[in-house]
Structure formats: structure tokens, C-alpha cells
PDB file of N, CA and C in Angstrom:
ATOM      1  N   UNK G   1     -18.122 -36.210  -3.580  1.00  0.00           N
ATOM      2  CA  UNK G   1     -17.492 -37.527  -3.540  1.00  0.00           C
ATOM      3  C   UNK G   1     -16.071 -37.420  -3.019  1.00  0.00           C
ATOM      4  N   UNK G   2     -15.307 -36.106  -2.262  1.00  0.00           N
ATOM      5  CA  UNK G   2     -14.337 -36.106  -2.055  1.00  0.00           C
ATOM      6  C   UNK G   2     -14.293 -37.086  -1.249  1.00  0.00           C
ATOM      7  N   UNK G   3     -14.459 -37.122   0.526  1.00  0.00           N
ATOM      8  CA  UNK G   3     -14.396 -38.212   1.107  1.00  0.00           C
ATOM      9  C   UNK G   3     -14.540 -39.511   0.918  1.00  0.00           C
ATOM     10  N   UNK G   4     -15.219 -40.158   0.075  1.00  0.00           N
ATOM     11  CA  UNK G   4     -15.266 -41.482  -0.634  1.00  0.00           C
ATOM     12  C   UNK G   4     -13.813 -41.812  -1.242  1.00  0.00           C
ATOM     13  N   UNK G   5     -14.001 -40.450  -1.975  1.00  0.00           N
ATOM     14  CA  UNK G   5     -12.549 -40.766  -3.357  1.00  0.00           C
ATOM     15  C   UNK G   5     -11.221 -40.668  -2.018  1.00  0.00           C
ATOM     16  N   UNK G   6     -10.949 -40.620  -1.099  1.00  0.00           N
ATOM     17  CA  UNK G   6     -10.067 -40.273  -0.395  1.00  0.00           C
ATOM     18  C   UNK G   6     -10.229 -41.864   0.285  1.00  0.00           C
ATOM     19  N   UNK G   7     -10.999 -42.220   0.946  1.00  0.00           N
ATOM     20  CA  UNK G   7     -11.181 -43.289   1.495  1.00  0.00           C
ATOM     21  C   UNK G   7     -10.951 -44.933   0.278  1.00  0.00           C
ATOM     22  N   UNK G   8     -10.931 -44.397  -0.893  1.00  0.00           N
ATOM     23  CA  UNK G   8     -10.892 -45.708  -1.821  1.00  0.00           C
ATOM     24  C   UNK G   8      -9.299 -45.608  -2.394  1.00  0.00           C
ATOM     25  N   UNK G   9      -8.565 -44.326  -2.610  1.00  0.00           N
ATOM     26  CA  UNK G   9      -7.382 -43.973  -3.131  1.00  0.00           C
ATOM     27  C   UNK G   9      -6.538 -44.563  -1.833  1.00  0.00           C
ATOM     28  N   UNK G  10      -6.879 -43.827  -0.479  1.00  0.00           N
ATOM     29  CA  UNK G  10      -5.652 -44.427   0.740  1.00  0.00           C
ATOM     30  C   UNK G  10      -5.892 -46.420   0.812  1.00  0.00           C
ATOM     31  N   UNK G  11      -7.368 -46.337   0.702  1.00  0.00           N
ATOM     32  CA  UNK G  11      -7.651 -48.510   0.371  1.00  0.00           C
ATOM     33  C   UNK G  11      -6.453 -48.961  -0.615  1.00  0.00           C
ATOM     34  N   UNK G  12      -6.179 -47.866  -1.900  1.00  0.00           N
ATOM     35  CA  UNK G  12      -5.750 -48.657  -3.011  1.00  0.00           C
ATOM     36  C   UNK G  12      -4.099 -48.891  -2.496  1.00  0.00           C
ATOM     37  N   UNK G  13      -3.852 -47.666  -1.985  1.00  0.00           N
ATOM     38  CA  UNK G  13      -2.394 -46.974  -1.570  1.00  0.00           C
ATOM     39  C   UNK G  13      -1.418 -48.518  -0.653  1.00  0.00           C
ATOM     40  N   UNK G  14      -2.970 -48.559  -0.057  1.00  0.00           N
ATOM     41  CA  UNK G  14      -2.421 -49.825   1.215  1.00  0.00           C
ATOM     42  C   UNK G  14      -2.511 -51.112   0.761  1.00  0.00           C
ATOM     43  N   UNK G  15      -3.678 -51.734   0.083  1.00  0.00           N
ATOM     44  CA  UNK G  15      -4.365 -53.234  -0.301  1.00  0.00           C
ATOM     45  C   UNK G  15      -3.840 -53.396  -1.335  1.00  0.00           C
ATOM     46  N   UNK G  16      -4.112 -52.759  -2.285  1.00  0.00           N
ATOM     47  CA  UNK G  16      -4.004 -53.027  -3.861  1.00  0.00           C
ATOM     48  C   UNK G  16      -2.492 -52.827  -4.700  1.00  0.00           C
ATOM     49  N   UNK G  17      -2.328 -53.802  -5.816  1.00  0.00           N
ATOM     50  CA  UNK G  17      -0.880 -53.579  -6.307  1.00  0.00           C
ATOM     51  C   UNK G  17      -0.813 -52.973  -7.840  1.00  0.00           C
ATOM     52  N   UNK G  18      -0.109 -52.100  -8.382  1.00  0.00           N
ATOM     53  CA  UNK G  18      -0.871 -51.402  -9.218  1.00  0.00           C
ATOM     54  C   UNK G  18      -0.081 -52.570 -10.772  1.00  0.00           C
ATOM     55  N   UNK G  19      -0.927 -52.491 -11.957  1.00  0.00           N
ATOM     56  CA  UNK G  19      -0.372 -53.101 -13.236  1.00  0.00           C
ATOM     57  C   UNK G  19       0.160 -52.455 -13.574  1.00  0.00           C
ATOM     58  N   UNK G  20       1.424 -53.300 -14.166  1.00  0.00           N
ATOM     59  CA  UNK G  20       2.744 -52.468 -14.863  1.00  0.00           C
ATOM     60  C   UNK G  20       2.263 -52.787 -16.262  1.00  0.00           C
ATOM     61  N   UNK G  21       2.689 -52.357 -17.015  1.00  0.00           N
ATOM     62  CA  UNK G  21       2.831 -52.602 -18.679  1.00  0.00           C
ATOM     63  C   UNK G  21       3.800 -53.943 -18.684  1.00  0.00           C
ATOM     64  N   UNK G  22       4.859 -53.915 -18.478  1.00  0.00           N
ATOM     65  CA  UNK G  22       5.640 -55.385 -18.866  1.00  0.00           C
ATOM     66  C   UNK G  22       6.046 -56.090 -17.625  1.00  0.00           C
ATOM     67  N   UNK G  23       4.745 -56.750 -17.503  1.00  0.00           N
ATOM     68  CA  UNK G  23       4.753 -57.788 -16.547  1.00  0.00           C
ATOM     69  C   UNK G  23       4.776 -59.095 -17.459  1.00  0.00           C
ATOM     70  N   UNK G  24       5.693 -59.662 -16.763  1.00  0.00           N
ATOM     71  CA  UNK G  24       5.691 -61.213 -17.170  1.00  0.00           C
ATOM     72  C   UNK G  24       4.226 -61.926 -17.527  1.00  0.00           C
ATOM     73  N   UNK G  25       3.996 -62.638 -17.995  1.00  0.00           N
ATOM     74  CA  UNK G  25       2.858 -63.653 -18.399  1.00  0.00           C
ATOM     75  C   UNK G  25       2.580 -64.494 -17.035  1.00  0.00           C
ATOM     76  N   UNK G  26       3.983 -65.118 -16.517  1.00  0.00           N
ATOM     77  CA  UNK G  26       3.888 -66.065 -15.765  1.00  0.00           C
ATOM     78  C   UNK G  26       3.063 -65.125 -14.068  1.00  0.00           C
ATOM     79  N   UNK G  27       3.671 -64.031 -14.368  1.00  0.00           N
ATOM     80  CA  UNK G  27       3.309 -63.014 -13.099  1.00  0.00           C
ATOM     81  C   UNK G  27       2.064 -63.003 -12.946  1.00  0.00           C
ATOM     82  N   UNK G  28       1.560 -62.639 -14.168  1.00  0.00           N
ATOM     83  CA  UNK G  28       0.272 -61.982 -14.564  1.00  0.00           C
ATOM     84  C   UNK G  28      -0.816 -63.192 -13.975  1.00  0.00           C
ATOM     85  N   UNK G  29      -0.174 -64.376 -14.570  1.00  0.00           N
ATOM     86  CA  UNK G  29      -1.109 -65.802 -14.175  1.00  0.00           C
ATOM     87  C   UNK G  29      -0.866 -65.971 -12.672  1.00  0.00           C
ATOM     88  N   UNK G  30      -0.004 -65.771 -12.326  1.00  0.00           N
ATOM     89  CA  UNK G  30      -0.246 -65.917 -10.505  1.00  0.00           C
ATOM     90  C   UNK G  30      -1.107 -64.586 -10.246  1.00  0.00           C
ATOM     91  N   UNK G  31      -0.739 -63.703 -10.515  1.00  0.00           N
ATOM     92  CA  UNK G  31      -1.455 -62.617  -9.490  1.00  0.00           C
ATOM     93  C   UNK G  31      -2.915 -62.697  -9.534  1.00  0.00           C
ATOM     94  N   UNK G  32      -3.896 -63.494 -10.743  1.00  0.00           N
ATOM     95  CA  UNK G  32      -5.037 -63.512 -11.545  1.00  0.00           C
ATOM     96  C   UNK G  32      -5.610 -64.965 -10.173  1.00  0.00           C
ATOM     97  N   UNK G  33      -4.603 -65.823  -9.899  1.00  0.00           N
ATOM     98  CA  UNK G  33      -5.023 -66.754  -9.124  1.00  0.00           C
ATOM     99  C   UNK G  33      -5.618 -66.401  -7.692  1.00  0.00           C
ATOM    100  N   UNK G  34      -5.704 -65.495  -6.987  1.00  0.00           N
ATOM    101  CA  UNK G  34      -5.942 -65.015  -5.912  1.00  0.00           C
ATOM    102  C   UNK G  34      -6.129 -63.546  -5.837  1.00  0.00           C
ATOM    103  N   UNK G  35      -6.198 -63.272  -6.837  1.00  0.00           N
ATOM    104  CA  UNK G  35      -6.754 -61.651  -7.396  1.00  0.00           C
ATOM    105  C   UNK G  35      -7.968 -61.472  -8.049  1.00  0.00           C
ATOM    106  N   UNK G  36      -8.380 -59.856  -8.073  1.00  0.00           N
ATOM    107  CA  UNK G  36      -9.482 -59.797  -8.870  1.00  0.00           C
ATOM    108  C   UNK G  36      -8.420 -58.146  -9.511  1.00  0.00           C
ATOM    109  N   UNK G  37      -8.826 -57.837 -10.773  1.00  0.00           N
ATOM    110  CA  UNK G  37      -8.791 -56.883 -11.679  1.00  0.00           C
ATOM    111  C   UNK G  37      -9.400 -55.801 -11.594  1.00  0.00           C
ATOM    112  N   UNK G  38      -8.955 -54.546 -11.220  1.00  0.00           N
ATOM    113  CA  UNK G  38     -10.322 -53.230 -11.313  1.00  0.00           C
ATOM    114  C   UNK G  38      -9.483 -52.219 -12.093  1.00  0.00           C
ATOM    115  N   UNK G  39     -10.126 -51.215 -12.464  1.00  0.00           N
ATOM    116  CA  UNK G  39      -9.395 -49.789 -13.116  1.00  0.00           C
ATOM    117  C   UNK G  39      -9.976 -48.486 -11.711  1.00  0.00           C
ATOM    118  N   UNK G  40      -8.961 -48.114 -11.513  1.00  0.00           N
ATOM    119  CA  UNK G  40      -9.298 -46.630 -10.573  1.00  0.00           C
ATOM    120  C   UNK G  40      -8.575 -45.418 -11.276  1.00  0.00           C
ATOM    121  N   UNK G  41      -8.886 -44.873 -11.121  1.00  0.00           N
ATOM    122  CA  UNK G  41      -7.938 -43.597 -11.818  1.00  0.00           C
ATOM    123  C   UNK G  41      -7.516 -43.017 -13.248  1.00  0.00           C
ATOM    124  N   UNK G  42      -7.784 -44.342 -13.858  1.00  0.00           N
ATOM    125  CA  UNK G  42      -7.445 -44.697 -15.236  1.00  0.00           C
ATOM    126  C   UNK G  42      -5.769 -45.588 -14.851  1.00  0.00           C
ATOM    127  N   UNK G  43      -5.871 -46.111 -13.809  1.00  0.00           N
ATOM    128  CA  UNK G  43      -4.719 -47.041 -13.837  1.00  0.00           C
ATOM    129  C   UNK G  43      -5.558 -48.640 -13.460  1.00  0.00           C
ATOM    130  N   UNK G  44      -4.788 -49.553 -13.670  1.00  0.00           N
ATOM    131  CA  UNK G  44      -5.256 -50.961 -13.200  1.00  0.00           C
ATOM    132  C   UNK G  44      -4.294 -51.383 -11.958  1.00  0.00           C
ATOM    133  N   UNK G  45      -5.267 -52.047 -11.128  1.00  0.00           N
ATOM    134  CA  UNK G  45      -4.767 -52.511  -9.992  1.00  0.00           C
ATOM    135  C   UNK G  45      -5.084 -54.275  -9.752  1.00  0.00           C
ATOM    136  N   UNK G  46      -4.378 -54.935  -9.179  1.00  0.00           N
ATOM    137  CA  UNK G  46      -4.491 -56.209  -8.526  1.00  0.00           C
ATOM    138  C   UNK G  46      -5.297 -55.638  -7.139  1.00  0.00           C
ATOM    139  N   UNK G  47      -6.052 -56.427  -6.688  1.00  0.00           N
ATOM    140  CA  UNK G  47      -6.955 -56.486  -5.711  1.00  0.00           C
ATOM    141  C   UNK G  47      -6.942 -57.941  -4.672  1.00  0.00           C
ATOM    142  N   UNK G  48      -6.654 -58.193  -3.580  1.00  0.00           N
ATOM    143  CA  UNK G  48      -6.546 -59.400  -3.316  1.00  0.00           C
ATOM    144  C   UNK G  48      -8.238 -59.831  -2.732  1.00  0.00           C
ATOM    145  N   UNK G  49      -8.657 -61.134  -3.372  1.00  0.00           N
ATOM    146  CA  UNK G  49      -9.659 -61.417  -3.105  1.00  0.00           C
ATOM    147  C   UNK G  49      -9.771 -62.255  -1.634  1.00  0.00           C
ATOM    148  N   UNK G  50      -8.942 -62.522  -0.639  1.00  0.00           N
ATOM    149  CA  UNK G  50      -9.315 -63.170   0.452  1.00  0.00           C
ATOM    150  C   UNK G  50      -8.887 -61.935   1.670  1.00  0.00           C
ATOM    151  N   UNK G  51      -8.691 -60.745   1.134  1.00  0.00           N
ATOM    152  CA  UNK G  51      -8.324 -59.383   1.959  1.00  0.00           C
ATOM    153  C   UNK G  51      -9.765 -59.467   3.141  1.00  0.00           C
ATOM    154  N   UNK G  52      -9.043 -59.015   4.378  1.00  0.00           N
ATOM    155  CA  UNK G  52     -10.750 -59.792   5.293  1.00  0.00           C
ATOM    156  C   UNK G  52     -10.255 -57.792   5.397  1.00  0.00           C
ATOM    157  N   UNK G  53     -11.646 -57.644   5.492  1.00  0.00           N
ATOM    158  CA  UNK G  53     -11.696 -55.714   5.986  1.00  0.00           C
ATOM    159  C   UNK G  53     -11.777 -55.330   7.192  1.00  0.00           C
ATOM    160  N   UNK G  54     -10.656 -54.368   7.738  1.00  0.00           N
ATOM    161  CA  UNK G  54     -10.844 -53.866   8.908  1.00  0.00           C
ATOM    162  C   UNK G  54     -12.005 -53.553   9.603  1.00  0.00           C
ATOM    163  N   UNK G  55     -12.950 -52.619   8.897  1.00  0.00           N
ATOM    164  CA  UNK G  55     -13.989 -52.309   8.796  1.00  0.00           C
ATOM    165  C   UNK G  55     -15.239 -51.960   7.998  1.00  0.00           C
ATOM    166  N   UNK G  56     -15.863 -51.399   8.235  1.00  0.00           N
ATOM    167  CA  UNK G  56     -17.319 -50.885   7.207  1.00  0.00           C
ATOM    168  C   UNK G  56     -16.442 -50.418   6.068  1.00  0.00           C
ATOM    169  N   UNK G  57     -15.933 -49.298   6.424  1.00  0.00           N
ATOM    170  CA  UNK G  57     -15.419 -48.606   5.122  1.00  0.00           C
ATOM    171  C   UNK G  57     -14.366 -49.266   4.217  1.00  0.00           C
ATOM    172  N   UNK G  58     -13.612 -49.862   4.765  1.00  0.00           N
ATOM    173  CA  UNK G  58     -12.996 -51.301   4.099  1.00  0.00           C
ATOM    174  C   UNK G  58     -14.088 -52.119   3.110  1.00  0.00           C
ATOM    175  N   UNK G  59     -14.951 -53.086   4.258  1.00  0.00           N
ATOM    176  CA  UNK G  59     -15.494 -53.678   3.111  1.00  0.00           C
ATOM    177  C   UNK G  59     -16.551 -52.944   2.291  1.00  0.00           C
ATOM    178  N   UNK G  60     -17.030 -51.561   2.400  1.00  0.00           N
ATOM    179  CA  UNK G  60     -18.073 -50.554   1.314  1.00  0.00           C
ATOM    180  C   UNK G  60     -16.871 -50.691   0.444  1.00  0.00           C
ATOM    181  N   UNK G  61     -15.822 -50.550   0.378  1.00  0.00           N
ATOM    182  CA  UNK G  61     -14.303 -50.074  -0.907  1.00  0.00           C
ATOM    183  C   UNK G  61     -14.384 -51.424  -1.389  1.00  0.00           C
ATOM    184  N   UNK G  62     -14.371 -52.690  -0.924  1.00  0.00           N
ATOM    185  CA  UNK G  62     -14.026 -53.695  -1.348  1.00  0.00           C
ATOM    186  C   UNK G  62     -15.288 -54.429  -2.027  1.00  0.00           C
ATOM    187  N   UNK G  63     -16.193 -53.890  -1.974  1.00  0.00           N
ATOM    188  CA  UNK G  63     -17.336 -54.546  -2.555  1.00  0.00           C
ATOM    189  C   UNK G  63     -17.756 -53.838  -4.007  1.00  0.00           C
ATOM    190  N   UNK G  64     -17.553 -52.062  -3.496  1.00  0.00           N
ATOM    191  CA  UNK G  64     -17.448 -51.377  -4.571  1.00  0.00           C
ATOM    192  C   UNK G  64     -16.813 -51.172  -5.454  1.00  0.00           C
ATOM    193  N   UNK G  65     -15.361 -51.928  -5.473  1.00  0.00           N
ATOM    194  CA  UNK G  65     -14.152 -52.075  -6.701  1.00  0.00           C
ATOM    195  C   UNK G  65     -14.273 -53.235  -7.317  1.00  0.00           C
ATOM    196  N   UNK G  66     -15.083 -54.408  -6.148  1.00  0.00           N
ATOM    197  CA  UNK G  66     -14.625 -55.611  -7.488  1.00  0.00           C
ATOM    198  C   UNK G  66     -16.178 -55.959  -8.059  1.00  0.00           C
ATOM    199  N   UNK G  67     -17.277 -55.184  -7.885  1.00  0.00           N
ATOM    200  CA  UNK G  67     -18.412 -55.017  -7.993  1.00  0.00           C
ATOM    201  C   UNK G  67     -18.817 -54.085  -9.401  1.00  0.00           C
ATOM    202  N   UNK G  68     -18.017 -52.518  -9.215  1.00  0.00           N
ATOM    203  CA  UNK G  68     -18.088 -51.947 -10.132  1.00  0.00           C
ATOM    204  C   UNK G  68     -17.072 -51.185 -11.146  1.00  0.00           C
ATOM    205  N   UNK G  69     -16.042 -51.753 -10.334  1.00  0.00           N
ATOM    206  CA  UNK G  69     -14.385 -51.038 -11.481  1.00  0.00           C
ATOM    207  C   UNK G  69     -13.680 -52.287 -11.793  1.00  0.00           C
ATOM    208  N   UNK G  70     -14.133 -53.636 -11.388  1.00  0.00           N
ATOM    209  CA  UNK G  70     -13.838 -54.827 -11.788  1.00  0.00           C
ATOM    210  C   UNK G  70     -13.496 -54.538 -13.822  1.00  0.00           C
ATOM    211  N   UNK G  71     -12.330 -55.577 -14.296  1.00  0.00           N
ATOM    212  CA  UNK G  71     -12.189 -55.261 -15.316  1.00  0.00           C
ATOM    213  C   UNK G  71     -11.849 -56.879 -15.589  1.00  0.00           C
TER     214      UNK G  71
END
């Protein structure tokens, strides 16, 4: 699974915004409005749900995070 895990970590590096511990409430409720929730790593990330994918391997990452690490 190295190449996968390499191809979903550089996705997260670029697309995704990672959860802090003391984020505002008000933050939290915007980012939830046009976001979806996943865990990678044992960290949580914001995911933007209208992200259009470069390509295949884009949307295989993007189907597979809010599909199966969705939280």
C-alpha cells in the first residue's frame, strides 16, 4: 500500500485542512458547511466537498476518504 498511502498523504498535503483542537465553534460551523470530515493518520482533516479532481487518482482519493475515513 506504499504507493496509495503516498498518493492520499501528498492529496491531503495539497486539498485537505487539518483539525486543530481549539477551533472556534463558529469556525467549525462554517468549515462543516462545504466540508466533509475524515480521520487519516490518526489526525482529522476538513475535506472540501465541491473539490472537482484533476484526475483518476484524485477522484479514487476523493471517493475513498469521504466514503471510508469519513467521520
Amino acid at each position: 500500500m506504499g504507493v496509495v498511502k503516498n498518493i492520499i498523504d501528498n492529496y491531503i498535503d495539497a486539498i485537505c485542512t487539518e483539525v486543530k483542537e481549539d477551533e472556534e465553534p463558529g469556525y467549525v460551523d462554517l468549515m462543516m458547511d462545504n466540508h466533509k470530515c475524515i480521520e487519516w493518520g490518526e489526525k482529522e482533516y476538513y475535506i472540501p466537498e465541491n473539490y472537482i479532481a484533476a484526475n483518476e487518482d484524485e477522484e479514487f482519493v476523493y471517493e475513498y476518504l469521504t466514503n471510508v475515513k469519513r467521520i
